[in-house]
Amino acid sequence: QKEVEQNSGPLSVPEGAIASLNCTYSDRGSQSFFWYRQYSGKSPELIMFIYSNGDKEDGRFTAQLNKASQYVSLLIRDSQPSDSATYLCAVRKTNAGKSTFGDGTTLTVKP
Amino acid sequence: GAVVSQHPSWVICKSGTSVKIECRSLDFQATTMFWYRQFPKQSLMLMATSNEGSKATYEQGVEKDKFLINHASLTLSTLTVTSAHPEDSSFYICSARADREAGQPQHFGDGTRLSIL
C-alpha cells in the first residue's frame, strides 16, 4: 500500500463544473496536507494547505480534511480549461520532516 | 512571496561533463531544501533532503558521490551531477521550505531540464 494514494485519472469535467480530487494516506499521525498543481513540463506550484479537520476555502478552491477517515480532497468550483493539469497531494507527518507525494491525478477541463 | 529561483533552466552537455544546478530562496530563509528528479509522465522522485550547514540525507538508491548536494547558506543549495551520462538526463527540481514556523509548505523552483548527449 502506498503512503499517499490518488486516482491517476484522467478525470474529465466540463467547463464550469466542480472537479473533485481525492487523496488517502496511510499514516494516521500525519499532520500537514498540501495540494500542488503541476502543468505538463513545469514544476509543481502550491495551491493550498490544510492542517485541521474540516474545510478550507481559497477562491475557487476548497480543501477538505478528514483525519478519522485519513482522507483529504480538493474541490475546484467553476472549473476552467486552464485548470487542466496534474494535481499532487502531499502529506507530512512532522513539522520538520519530508513530505510524501502522491502520484497525482490528471484533470482535464473540456470547454 | 516564497519565491524559489533555479538555474539554469536548460542544460545540454556531453557525456562525462559535470553539471551544477543552483537553487535560491529569494524572499525567505530556507532551512530545508529538497532535490527531486522527474522523468516524463512519471511521479516526482525525492533524491535528497538538505538542511543548512549539514550533510544532505539521500534517498535509498541515490548515489551520493554522483549527485553532490551543498546547502551552504539559508538561501542557496546546489546540486552537482558529476560525470553525467545519458541516463542522467531528466527534469531536476529543487524545493525549499522555511521551518521557523511549524507546518510550512515547501515551494518549488522552475526546474532544470538536463540533457546529456
Coordinates of N, CA and C in Angstrom, one line a residue:
Chain A
Q1 N 0.8 -1.2 0.0 CA 0.0 0.0 0.0 C 0.9 1.2 0.0
K2 N 0.6 2.2 -0.9 CA 1.3 3.4 -1.0 C 1.0 4.3 0.2
E3 N 1.9 5.1 0.6 CA 1.7 6.0 1.8 C 0.6 7.1 1.4
V4 N 0.6 7.5 0.2 CA -0.3 8.5 -0.3 C -0.9 8.0 -1.6
E5 N -2.2 7.9 -1.7 CA -2.8 7.3 -2.9 C -3.8 8.3 -3.5
Q6 N -3.6 8.4 -4.8 CA -4.5 9.3 -5.6 C -4.9 8.5 -6.8
N7 N -6.2 8.7 -7.3 CA -6.6 8.1 -8.6 C -5.8 8.8 -9.7
S8 N -5.2 8.0 -10.5 CA -4.3 8.7 -11.6 C -5.2 9.4 -12.6
G9 N -6.5 9.0 -12.7 CA -7.3 9.7 -13.7 C -7.1 9.0 -15.1
P10 N -7.3 9.7 -16.2 CA -7.7 11.2 -16.2 C -9.1 11.4 -15.7
L11 N -9.3 12.5 -15.0 CA -10.6 13.0 -14.6 C -11.0 14.1 -15.6
S12 N -12.1 13.9 -16.2 CA -12.6 14.9 -17.2 C -13.9 15.5 -16.7
V13 N -13.9 16.9 -16.7 CA -15.1 17.6 -16.3 C -15.4 18.7 -17.3
P14 N -16.6 19.0 -17.5 CA -16.9 20.1 -18.4 C -16.6 21.5 -17.8
E15 N -16.4 22.4 -18.6 CA -16.1 23.8 -18.1 C -17.3 24.3 -17.2
G16 N -17.0 24.9 -16.1 CA -18.0 25.4 -15.2 C -18.4 24.4 -14.1
A17 N -18.1 23.1 -14.3 CA -18.4 22.1 -13.3 C -17.5 22.1 -12.1
I18 N -17.9 21.3 -11.1 CA -17.0 21.2 -9.9 C -16.1 19.9 -10.1
A19 N -14.8 20.1 -10.0 CA -13.9 19.0 -10.0 C -13.6 18.6 -8.6
S20 N -13.6 17.3 -8.4 CA -13.3 16.7 -7.0 C -12.2 15.8 -7.1
L21 N -11.1 16.1 -6.4 CA -9.9 15.3 -6.4 C -9.7 14.7 -5.0
N22 N -9.4 13.5 -5.0 CA -9.3 12.8 -3.7 C -7.9 12.2 -3.4
C23 N -7.6 12.1 -2.1 CA -6.3 11.6 -1.7 C -6.5 10.9 -0.4
T24 N -5.9 9.7 -0.3 CA -6.0 9.0 1.0 C -4.5 8.7 1.5
Y25 N -4.3 8.7 2.8 CA -3.0 8.5 3.3 C -3.0 7.4 4.4
S26 N -1.9 6.8 4.5 CA -1.8 5.6 5.4 C -1.4 5.9 6.9
D27 N -0.6 7.0 7.0 CA 0.0 7.2 8.4 C -1.0 8.1 9.2
R28 N -1.6 7.5 10.2 CA -2.6 8.2 10.9 C -2.0 9.4 11.7
G29 N -0.7 9.4 11.9 CA -0.1 10.5 12.6 C 0.2 11.7 11.7
S30 N -0.2 11.7 10.5 CA 0.1 12.8 9.6 C -0.5 14.1 10.1
Q31 N 0.2 15.2 9.9 CA -0.2 16.5 10.5 C -0.5 17.5 9.5
S32 N 0.2 17.5 8.3 CA 0.1 18.6 7.4 C -0.2 18.1 6.0
F33 N -1.1 18.8 5.3 CA -1.6 18.3 4.0 C -1.5 19.4 3.0
F34 N -1.0 19.1 1.8 CA -0.8 20.1 0.8 C -1.3 19.6 -0.6
W35 N -1.8 20.6 -1.3 CA -2.2 20.3 -2.7 C -1.3 21.2 -3.6
Y36 N -0.7 20.5 -4.7 CA 0.1 21.2 -5.7 C -0.6 21.0 -7.0
R37 N -0.3 21.9 -7.9 CA -0.8 21.7 -9.3 C 0.5 21.7 -10.2
Q38 N 0.5 20.8 -11.1 CA 1.7 20.7 -12.0 C 1.2 20.7 -13.4
Y39 N 1.5 21.7 -14.2 CA 1.2 21.7 -15.6 C 2.3 20.9 -16.3
S40 N 1.9 20.3 -17.5 CA 2.8 19.5 -18.2 C 4.1 20.2 -18.5
G41 N 5.2 19.6 -18.2 CA 6.5 20.2 -18.5 C 7.0 21.2 -17.5
K42 N 6.2 21.5 -16.5 CA 6.5 22.5 -15.5 C 6.7 21.9 -14.1
S43 N 7.2 22.7 -13.2 CA 7.3 22.2 -11.8 C 6.0 22.5 -11.0
P44 N 5.9 21.8 -9.9 CA 4.7 21.9 -9.1 C 4.6 23.3 -8.5
E45 N 3.3 23.8 -8.3 CA 3.1 25.0 -7.6 C 2.0 24.8 -6.5
L46 N 2.3 25.4 -5.4 CA 1.4 25.2 -4.2 C 0.0 25.9 -4.5
I47 N -1.0 25.1 -4.2 CA -2.4 25.6 -4.3 C -2.9 26.0 -2.9
M48 N -2.9 24.9 -2.0 CA -3.4 25.1 -0.7 C -2.8 24.2 0.3
F49 N -2.9 24.5 1.6 CA -2.5 23.5 2.6 C -3.5 23.6 3.7
I50 N -3.7 22.5 4.4 CA -4.7 22.4 5.5 C -4.1 21.5 6.6
Y51 N -4.4 21.9 7.8 CA -3.9 21.1 9.0 C -5.0 20.6 9.8
S52 N -6.2 21.2 9.8 CA -7.3 20.8 10.7 C -8.4 20.2 10.0
N53 N -9.1 19.3 10.7 CA -10.3 18.7 10.1 C -11.3 19.8 9.6
G54 N -11.9 19.5 8.5 CA -12.9 20.4 8.0 C -12.6 21.0 6.7
D55 N -13.1 22.1 6.3 CA -13.0 22.7 5.0 C -12.1 24.0 5.1
K56 N -11.4 24.2 4.1 CA -10.6 25.5 4.0 C -10.8 26.0 2.6
E57 N -11.3 27.2 2.4 CA -11.6 27.7 1.1 C -10.6 28.9 0.7
D58 N -10.3 28.9 -0.5 CA -9.4 29.9 -1.1 C -9.9 30.1 -2.5
G59 N -10.7 31.2 -2.8 CA -11.2 31.4 -4.1 C -12.0 30.3 -4.6
R60 N -11.7 29.7 -5.7 CA -12.5 28.6 -6.3 C -12.1 27.3 -5.7
F61 N -11.1 27.3 -4.9 CA -10.5 26.0 -4.3 C -11.0 25.8 -2.9
T62 N -11.4 24.5 -2.6 CA -11.7 24.2 -1.2 C -11.0 22.9 -0.9
A63 N -10.2 22.9 0.2 CA -9.6 21.7 0.6 C -10.4 21.1 1.8
Q64 N -10.6 19.8 1.8 CA -11.3 19.2 2.9 C -10.5 18.1 3.5
L65 N -10.4 18.1 4.8 CA -9.6 17.1 5.5 C -10.5 16.3 6.5
N66 N -10.3 15.0 6.5 CA -11.0 14.2 7.5 C -9.9 13.2 8.0
K67 N -9.4 13.5 9.2 CA -8.3 12.7 9.7 C -8.8 11.3 10.2
A68 N -10.0 11.3 10.6 CA -10.5 10.0 11.1 C -10.6 9.0 9.9
S69 N -10.9 9.5 8.7 CA -11.0 8.6 7.5 C -9.7 8.6 6.7
Q70 N -8.7 9.5 7.2 CA -7.4 9.6 6.5 C -7.6 10.0 5.0
Y71 N -8.3 11.0 4.9 CA -8.8 11.4 3.6 C -8.7 12.9 3.4
V72 N -8.1 13.4 2.3 CA -8.1 14.8 2.0 C -8.5 15.0 0.6
S73 N -9.3 16.0 0.3 CA -9.8 16.3 -1.0 C -9.6 17.7 -1.4
L74 N -9.7 17.9 -2.7 CA -9.6 19.3 -3.3 C -10.8 19.5 -4.2
L75 N -11.6 20.5 -4.0 CA -12.7 20.8 -4.9 C -12.3 22.0 -5.6
I76 N -12.6 22.0 -6.9 CA -12.4 23.2 -7.8 C -13.7 23.6 -8.4
R77 N -14.2 24.7 -7.9 CA -15.5 25.2 -8.4 C -15.3 25.9 -9.7
D78 N -16.4 26.0 -10.6 CA -16.4 26.7 -11.8 C -15.1 26.4 -12.6
S79 N -14.8 25.1 -12.8 CA -13.6 24.6 -13.5 C -13.4 25.3 -14.8
Q80 N -12.2 25.7 -15.1 CA -11.8 26.3 -16.3 C -10.8 25.5 -17.1
P81 N -10.7 25.6 -18.4 CA -9.7 24.8 -19.2 C -8.3 25.0 -18.6
S82 N -8.0 26.2 -18.1 CA -6.7 26.5 -17.5 C -6.4 25.7 -16.3
D83 N -7.4 25.1 -15.7 CA -7.2 24.2 -14.5 C -6.7 22.8 -14.9
S84 N -6.7 22.5 -16.2 CA -6.3 21.2 -16.7 C -4.8 21.1 -16.4
A85 N -4.5 20.1 -15.5 CA -3.1 19.8 -15.0 C -3.1 18.6 -14.2
T86 N -2.0 18.2 -13.7 CA -1.9 17.1 -12.7 C -1.9 17.7 -11.3
Y87 N -2.7 17.2 -10.4 CA -2.8 17.7 -9.1 C -2.2 16.7 -8.1
L88 N -1.2 17.2 -7.3 CA -0.4 16.3 -6.4 C -0.9 16.6 -5.0
C89 N -1.1 15.5 -4.3 CA -1.4 15.6 -2.9 C -0.1 15.3 -2.1
A90 N 0.2 16.0 -1.1 CA 1.4 15.8 -0.3 C 1.0 15.7 1.2
V91 N 1.6 14.8 1.9 CA 1.3 14.6 3.3 C 2.6 14.6 4.1
R92 N 2.6 15.3 5.3 CA 3.7 15.3 6.1 C 3.4 15.0 7.5
K93 N 4.2 14.1 8.1 CA 3.9 13.7 9.5 C 4.3 14.6 10.5
T94 N 5.5 15.2 10.4 CA 6.0 16.1 11.4 C 6.3 17.4 10.8
N95 N 6.5 18.5 11.6 CA 6.7 19.8 11.0 C 8.0 19.9 10.3
A96 N 9.0 19.2 10.7 CA 10.3 19.3 10.1 C 10.7 18.2 9.2
G97 N 9.8 17.2 9.0 CA 10.1 16.1 8.2 C 9.8 16.4 6.7
K98 N 10.0 15.3 5.9 CA 9.8 15.5 4.5 C 8.4 15.1 4.2
S99 N 7.9 15.6 3.1 CA 6.5 15.3 2.6 C 6.5 14.1 1.7
T100 N 5.5 13.3 1.8 CA 5.3 12.2 0.8 C 4.3 12.7 -0.2
F101 N 4.7 12.6 -1.5 CA 3.8 13.0 -2.5 C 3.0 11.8 -3.1
G102 N 1.8 12.0 -3.5 CA 1.1 11.0 -4.3 C 1.5 11.1 -5.7
D103 N 1.1 10.2 -6.5 CA 1.5 10.2 -8.0 C 0.7 11.2 -8.8
G104 N -0.3 11.7 -8.2 CA -1.0 12.8 -8.9 C -2.3 12.3 -9.7
T105 N -3.2 13.2 -9.8 CA -4.4 13.0 -10.6 C -4.4 14.0 -11.7
T106 N -4.6 13.5 -13.0 CA -4.6 14.3 -14.1 C -6.1 14.8 -14.4
L107 N -6.3 16.1 -14.4 CA -7.6 16.7 -14.6 C -7.6 17.4 -16.0
T108 N -8.7 17.1 -16.7 CA -8.9 17.8 -18.0 C -10.3 18.5 -17.9
V109 N -10.3 19.8 -18.2 CA -11.5 20.5 -18.2 C -11.8 20.8 -19.6
K110 N -12.9 20.3 -20.1 CA -13.3 20.5 -21.5 C -14.2 21.7 -21.7
P111 N -13.8 22.5 -22.7 CA -14.6 23.8 -23.0 C -16.0 23.4 -23.5
Chain B
G1 N 5.1 36.2 -2.3 CA 6.2 35.8 -1.5 C 6.6 34.3 -1.8
A2 N 7.6 33.8 -1.1 CA 8.0 32.4 -1.2 C 8.4 32.0 -2.6
V3 N 9.4 32.8 -3.1 CA 9.9 32.5 -4.5 C 11.2 31.7 -4.4
V4 N 11.2 30.7 -5.2 CA 12.4 29.9 -5.3 C 12.9 30.0 -6.8
S5 N 14.2 30.4 -6.9 CA 14.8 30.6 -8.2 C 15.8 29.4 -8.5
Q6 N 15.6 28.8 -9.7 CA 16.5 27.7 -10.0 C 17.2 28.0 -11.3
H7 N 18.5 27.8 -11.4 CA 19.2 28.0 -12.6 C 20.3 26.9 -12.8
P8 N 20.6 26.6 -14.1 CA 19.9 27.0 -15.3 C 18.6 26.3 -15.5
S9 N 17.8 26.8 -16.5 CA 16.6 26.2 -16.9 C 16.8 25.0 -17.8
W10 N 17.8 25.1 -18.6 CA 18.1 24.0 -19.6 C 19.6 23.8 -19.6
V11 N 20.0 22.6 -19.7 CA 21.5 22.3 -19.8 C 21.6 21.2 -20.8
I12 N 22.4 21.4 -21.8 CA 22.7 20.3 -22.8 C 24.2 20.2 -22.8
C13 N 24.7 19.0 -22.5 CA 26.2 18.8 -22.4 C 26.6 17.4 -22.8
K14 N 27.9 17.3 -23.0 CA 28.4 16.0 -23.4 C 28.6 15.0 -22.3
S15 N 28.5 13.8 -22.6 CA 28.7 12.7 -21.6 C 30.1 12.9 -20.9
G16 N 30.1 12.7 -19.6 CA 31.3 12.9 -18.8 C 31.5 14.2 -18.2
T17 N 30.6 15.2 -18.6 CA 30.7 16.5 -18.0 C 30.0 16.6 -16.6
S18 N 30.5 17.4 -15.8 CA 29.8 17.7 -14.5 C 29.0 18.9 -14.6
V19 N 27.8 18.9 -14.1 CA 26.8 20.0 -14.2 C 26.4 20.4 -12.8
K20 N 26.4 21.7 -12.6 CA 26.0 22.3 -11.3 C 24.6 23.1 -11.5
I21 N 23.7 22.8 -10.7 CA 22.4 23.4 -10.7 C 22.2 24.2 -9.4
E22 N 21.8 25.5 -9.5 CA 21.7 26.3 -8.3 C 20.2 26.5 -7.9
C23 N 19.9 26.6 -6.6 CA 18.6 26.8 -6.2 C 18.6 27.8 -5.1
R24 N 17.9 28.9 -5.3 CA 18.0 30.0 -4.3 C 16.5 30.4 -3.8
S25 N 16.4 30.6 -2.5 CA 15.2 31.1 -2.0 C 15.4 32.6 -2.0
L26 N 14.5 33.4 -2.6 CA 14.7 34.8 -2.9 C 14.2 35.7 -1.7
D27 N 13.1 35.2 -1.1 CA 12.5 36.1 -0.1 C 12.2 35.4 1.2
F28 N 12.8 34.3 1.5 CA 12.7 33.7 2.8 C 14.0 32.8 3.0
Q29 N 14.1 32.5 4.3 CA 15.3 31.7 4.6 C 14.9 30.2 4.6
A30 N 15.5 29.5 3.7 CA 15.2 28.0 3.5 C 16.0 27.2 4.4
T31 N 15.5 26.8 5.5 CA 16.2 25.9 6.5 C 16.3 24.5 5.9
T32 N 15.3 24.1 5.1 CA 15.4 22.8 4.5 C 15.1 22.9 3.0
M33 N 16.0 22.2 2.2 CA 15.8 22.2 0.8 C 15.7 20.7 0.3
F34 N 15.0 20.5 -0.8 CA 14.8 19.2 -1.3 C 15.2 19.2 -2.8
W35 N 15.7 18.1 -3.2 CA 16.0 17.9 -4.7 C 15.2 16.7 -5.2
Y36 N 14.5 17.0 -6.3 CA 13.7 15.9 -6.9 C 14.2 15.7 -8.3
R37 N 13.7 14.6 -8.8 CA 14.0 14.2 -10.2 C 12.7 13.7 -10.8
Q38 N 12.4 14.0 -12.0 CA 11.1 13.6 -12.6 C 11.4 13.2 -14.1
F39 N 11.1 12.0 -14.4 CA 11.1 11.6 -15.8 C 9.7 11.9 -16.5
P40 N 9.7 12.0 -17.8 CA 8.4 12.3 -18.5 C 7.3 11.4 -18.1
K41 N 6.2 12.0 -17.7 CA 4.9 11.4 -17.4 C 5.1 10.5 -16.2
Q42 N 6.1 10.7 -15.3 CA 6.3 9.9 -14.1 C 6.2 10.8 -12.9
S43 N 6.2 10.2 -11.7 CA 6.0 10.9 -10.5 C 7.3 11.6 -10.1
L44 N 7.1 12.6 -9.2 CA 8.3 13.2 -8.5 C 9.0 12.2 -7.7
M45 N 10.3 12.2 -7.9 CA 11.1 11.3 -7.1 C 12.1 12.1 -6.2
L46 N 11.9 12.0 -4.9 CA 12.8 12.7 -4.0 C 14.2 12.1 -4.0
M47 N 15.2 12.9 -4.3 CA 16.6 12.5 -4.3 C 17.2 12.6 -2.9
A48 N 17.1 13.8 -2.4 CA 17.8 14.1 -1.1 C 17.1 15.3 -0.4
T49 N 17.4 15.4 0.9 CA 16.9 16.5 1.7 C 18.2 17.1 2.3
S50 N 18.2 18.4 2.3 CA 19.4 19.0 3.0 C 18.9 20.1 3.9
N51 N 19.7 20.2 5.0 CA 19.5 21.3 6.0 C 20.7 22.2 6.0
E52 N 20.5 23.5 6.1 CA 21.6 24.4 6.0 C 22.7 24.0 7.0
G53 N 23.9 23.9 6.4 CA 25.1 23.7 7.2 C 25.3 22.2 7.5
S54 N 24.4 21.3 7.1 CA 24.6 19.9 7.4 C 24.7 19.1 6.1
K55 N 25.2 17.9 6.2 CA 25.2 17.0 5.1 C 23.8 16.6 4.6
A56 N 23.7 16.4 3.3 CA 22.4 16.0 2.8 C 22.0 14.6 3.2
T57 N 20.8 14.3 3.3 CA 20.3 13.0 3.5 C 19.7 12.4 2.2
Y58 N 20.3 11.4 1.7 CA 20.0 10.9 0.4 C 18.9 9.8 0.5
E59 N 18.0 9.7 -0.5 CA 17.1 8.6 -0.5 C 17.8 7.3 -1.0
Q60 N 17.2 6.2 -0.6 CA 17.7 4.9 -1.0 C 17.8 4.8 -2.5
G61 N 19.0 4.4 -2.9 CA 19.2 4.2 -4.4 C 19.8 5.4 -5.1
V62 N 19.9 6.5 -4.4 CA 20.6 7.7 -5.0 C 22.0 7.8 -4.6
E63 N 22.9 7.8 -5.6 CA 24.3 7.8 -5.4 C 24.8 9.1 -4.9
K64 N 25.3 9.2 -3.7 CA 25.7 10.5 -3.1 C 27.0 11.0 -3.7
D65 N 27.8 10.1 -4.3 CA 29.0 10.6 -4.9 C 28.8 11.1 -6.3
K66 N 27.6 10.7 -6.9 CA 27.3 11.2 -8.2 C 26.5 12.5 -8.1
F67 N 25.6 12.6 -7.2 CA 24.8 13.8 -7.0 C 25.2 14.5 -5.7
L68 N 26.1 15.5 -5.9 CA 26.6 16.2 -4.8 C 25.7 17.4 -4.4
I69 N 25.3 17.4 -3.2 CA 24.4 18.5 -2.7 C 25.1 19.3 -1.7
N70 N 25.1 20.6 -1.9 CA 25.6 21.5 -0.9 C 24.6 22.5 -0.5
H71 N 24.4 22.7 0.8 CA 23.4 23.7 1.3 C 24.2 24.6 2.3
A72 N 25.0 25.5 1.7 CA 25.9 26.2 2.5 C 25.3 27.4 3.2
S73 N 24.2 27.9 2.7 CA 23.6 29.1 3.3 C 22.1 28.9 3.4
L74 N 21.4 29.8 4.1 CA 19.9 29.7 4.2 C 19.2 30.1 2.9
T75 N 19.9 30.5 1.9 CA 19.3 30.9 0.7 C 19.8 30.2 -0.6
L76 N 20.7 29.3 -0.4 CA 21.4 28.7 -1.6 C 21.7 27.2 -1.3
S77 N 21.2 26.4 -2.3 CA 21.6 25.0 -2.3 C 22.0 24.6 -3.8
T78 N 23.0 23.8 -3.9 CA 23.4 23.4 -5.2 C 23.4 21.9 -5.4
L79 N 23.1 21.4 -6.6 CA 23.2 20.0 -6.9 C 24.2 19.9 -8.1
T80 N 25.2 19.1 -7.9 CA 26.2 18.9 -8.9 C 26.1 17.4 -9.4
V81 N 25.8 17.2 -10.7 CA 25.7 15.9 -11.3 C 27.1 15.6 -11.8
T82 N 27.8 14.8 -11.2 CA 29.2 14.5 -11.6 C 29.3 13.5 -12.7
S83 N 30.2 13.7 -13.7 CA 30.4 12.8 -14.8 C 29.1 12.3 -15.3
A84 N 28.3 13.2 -15.8 CA 26.9 12.9 -16.2 C 26.9 12.0 -17.5
H85 N 26.0 11.1 -17.5 CA 25.8 10.2 -18.7 C 24.4 10.3 -19.2
P86 N 24.1 9.8 -20.4 CA 22.7 10.0 -20.9 C 21.6 9.5 -20.0
E87 N 21.8 8.5 -19.2 CA 20.8 8.1 -18.3 C 20.5 9.1 -17.2
D88 N 21.3 10.1 -17.0 CA 21.1 11.1 -16.0 C 20.2 12.2 -16.6
S89 N 19.9 12.1 -17.9 CA 19.0 13.1 -18.5 C 17.6 13.1 -17.8
S90 N 17.2 14.2 -17.3 CA 15.9 14.2 -16.6 C 15.6 15.7 -16.3
F91 N 14.4 15.8 -15.6 CA 14.0 17.1 -15.1 C 14.3 17.2 -13.6
Y92 N 15.2 18.1 -13.2 CA 15.6 18.2 -11.8 C 14.9 19.4 -11.2
I93 N 14.3 19.2 -10.1 CA 13.5 20.3 -9.5 C 13.9 20.5 -8.0
C94 N 14.2 21.7 -7.6 CA 14.5 21.9 -6.2 C 13.3 22.5 -5.5
S95 N 13.3 22.3 -4.2 CA 12.2 22.8 -3.4 C 12.7 23.3 -2.1
A96 N 12.1 24.4 -1.5 CA 12.7 25.0 -0.3 C 11.6 25.2 0.7
R97 N 11.9 25.2 1.9 CA 10.9 25.4 3.0 C 11.6 26.1 4.2
A98 N 10.8 27.0 4.7 CA 11.2 27.7 5.9 C 10.6 27.0 7.1
D99 N 11.4 26.5 8.0 CA 10.9 25.8 9.1 C 10.8 26.6 10.4
R100 N 11.0 27.9 10.3 CA 11.0 28.7 11.5 C 9.6 28.6 12.2
E101 N 8.6 28.5 11.3 CA 7.2 28.3 11.8 C 6.8 26.9 11.5
A102 N 6.0 26.3 12.3 CA 5.5 25.0 12.2 C 4.6 24.8 10.9
G103 N 4.8 23.7 10.3 CA 3.8 23.3 9.2 C 3.9 24.1 7.9
Q104 N 5.0 24.7 7.7 CA 5.2 25.5 6.5 C 5.2 24.6 5.2
P105 N 4.6 25.0 4.1 CA 4.7 24.3 2.9 C 6.1 24.4 2.2
Q106 N 6.4 23.5 1.3 CA 7.6 23.7 0.5 C 7.2 24.3 -0.8
H107 N 8.1 25.1 -1.3 CA 7.9 25.8 -2.6 C 8.9 25.4 -3.6
F108 N 8.5 25.2 -4.8 CA 9.3 24.6 -5.9 C 10.0 25.7 -6.8
G109 N 11.2 25.4 -7.2 CA 11.8 26.2 -8.3 C 11.2 25.7 -9.6
D110 N 11.6 26.4 -10.7 CA 11.0 26.1 -12.0 C 11.6 24.9 -12.7
G111 N 12.6 24.3 -12.1 CA 13.2 23.1 -12.6 C 14.3 23.3 -13.6
T112 N 15.1 22.3 -13.8 CA 16.2 22.3 -14.8 C 16.1 21.1 -15.6
R113 N 16.0 21.3 -16.9 CA 16.0 20.2 -17.8 C 17.4 19.8 -18.3
L114 N 17.9 18.7 -17.9 CA 19.2 18.3 -18.2 C 19.2 17.2 -19.3
S115 N 20.0 17.5 -20.4 CA 20.1 16.6 -21.5 C 21.6 16.2 -21.7
I116 N 21.9 15.0 -21.6 CA 23.3 14.6 -21.7 C 23.4 13.8 -23.1
L117 N 24.3 14.3 -23.9 CA 24.4 13.7 -25.3 C 25.5 12.6 -25.3

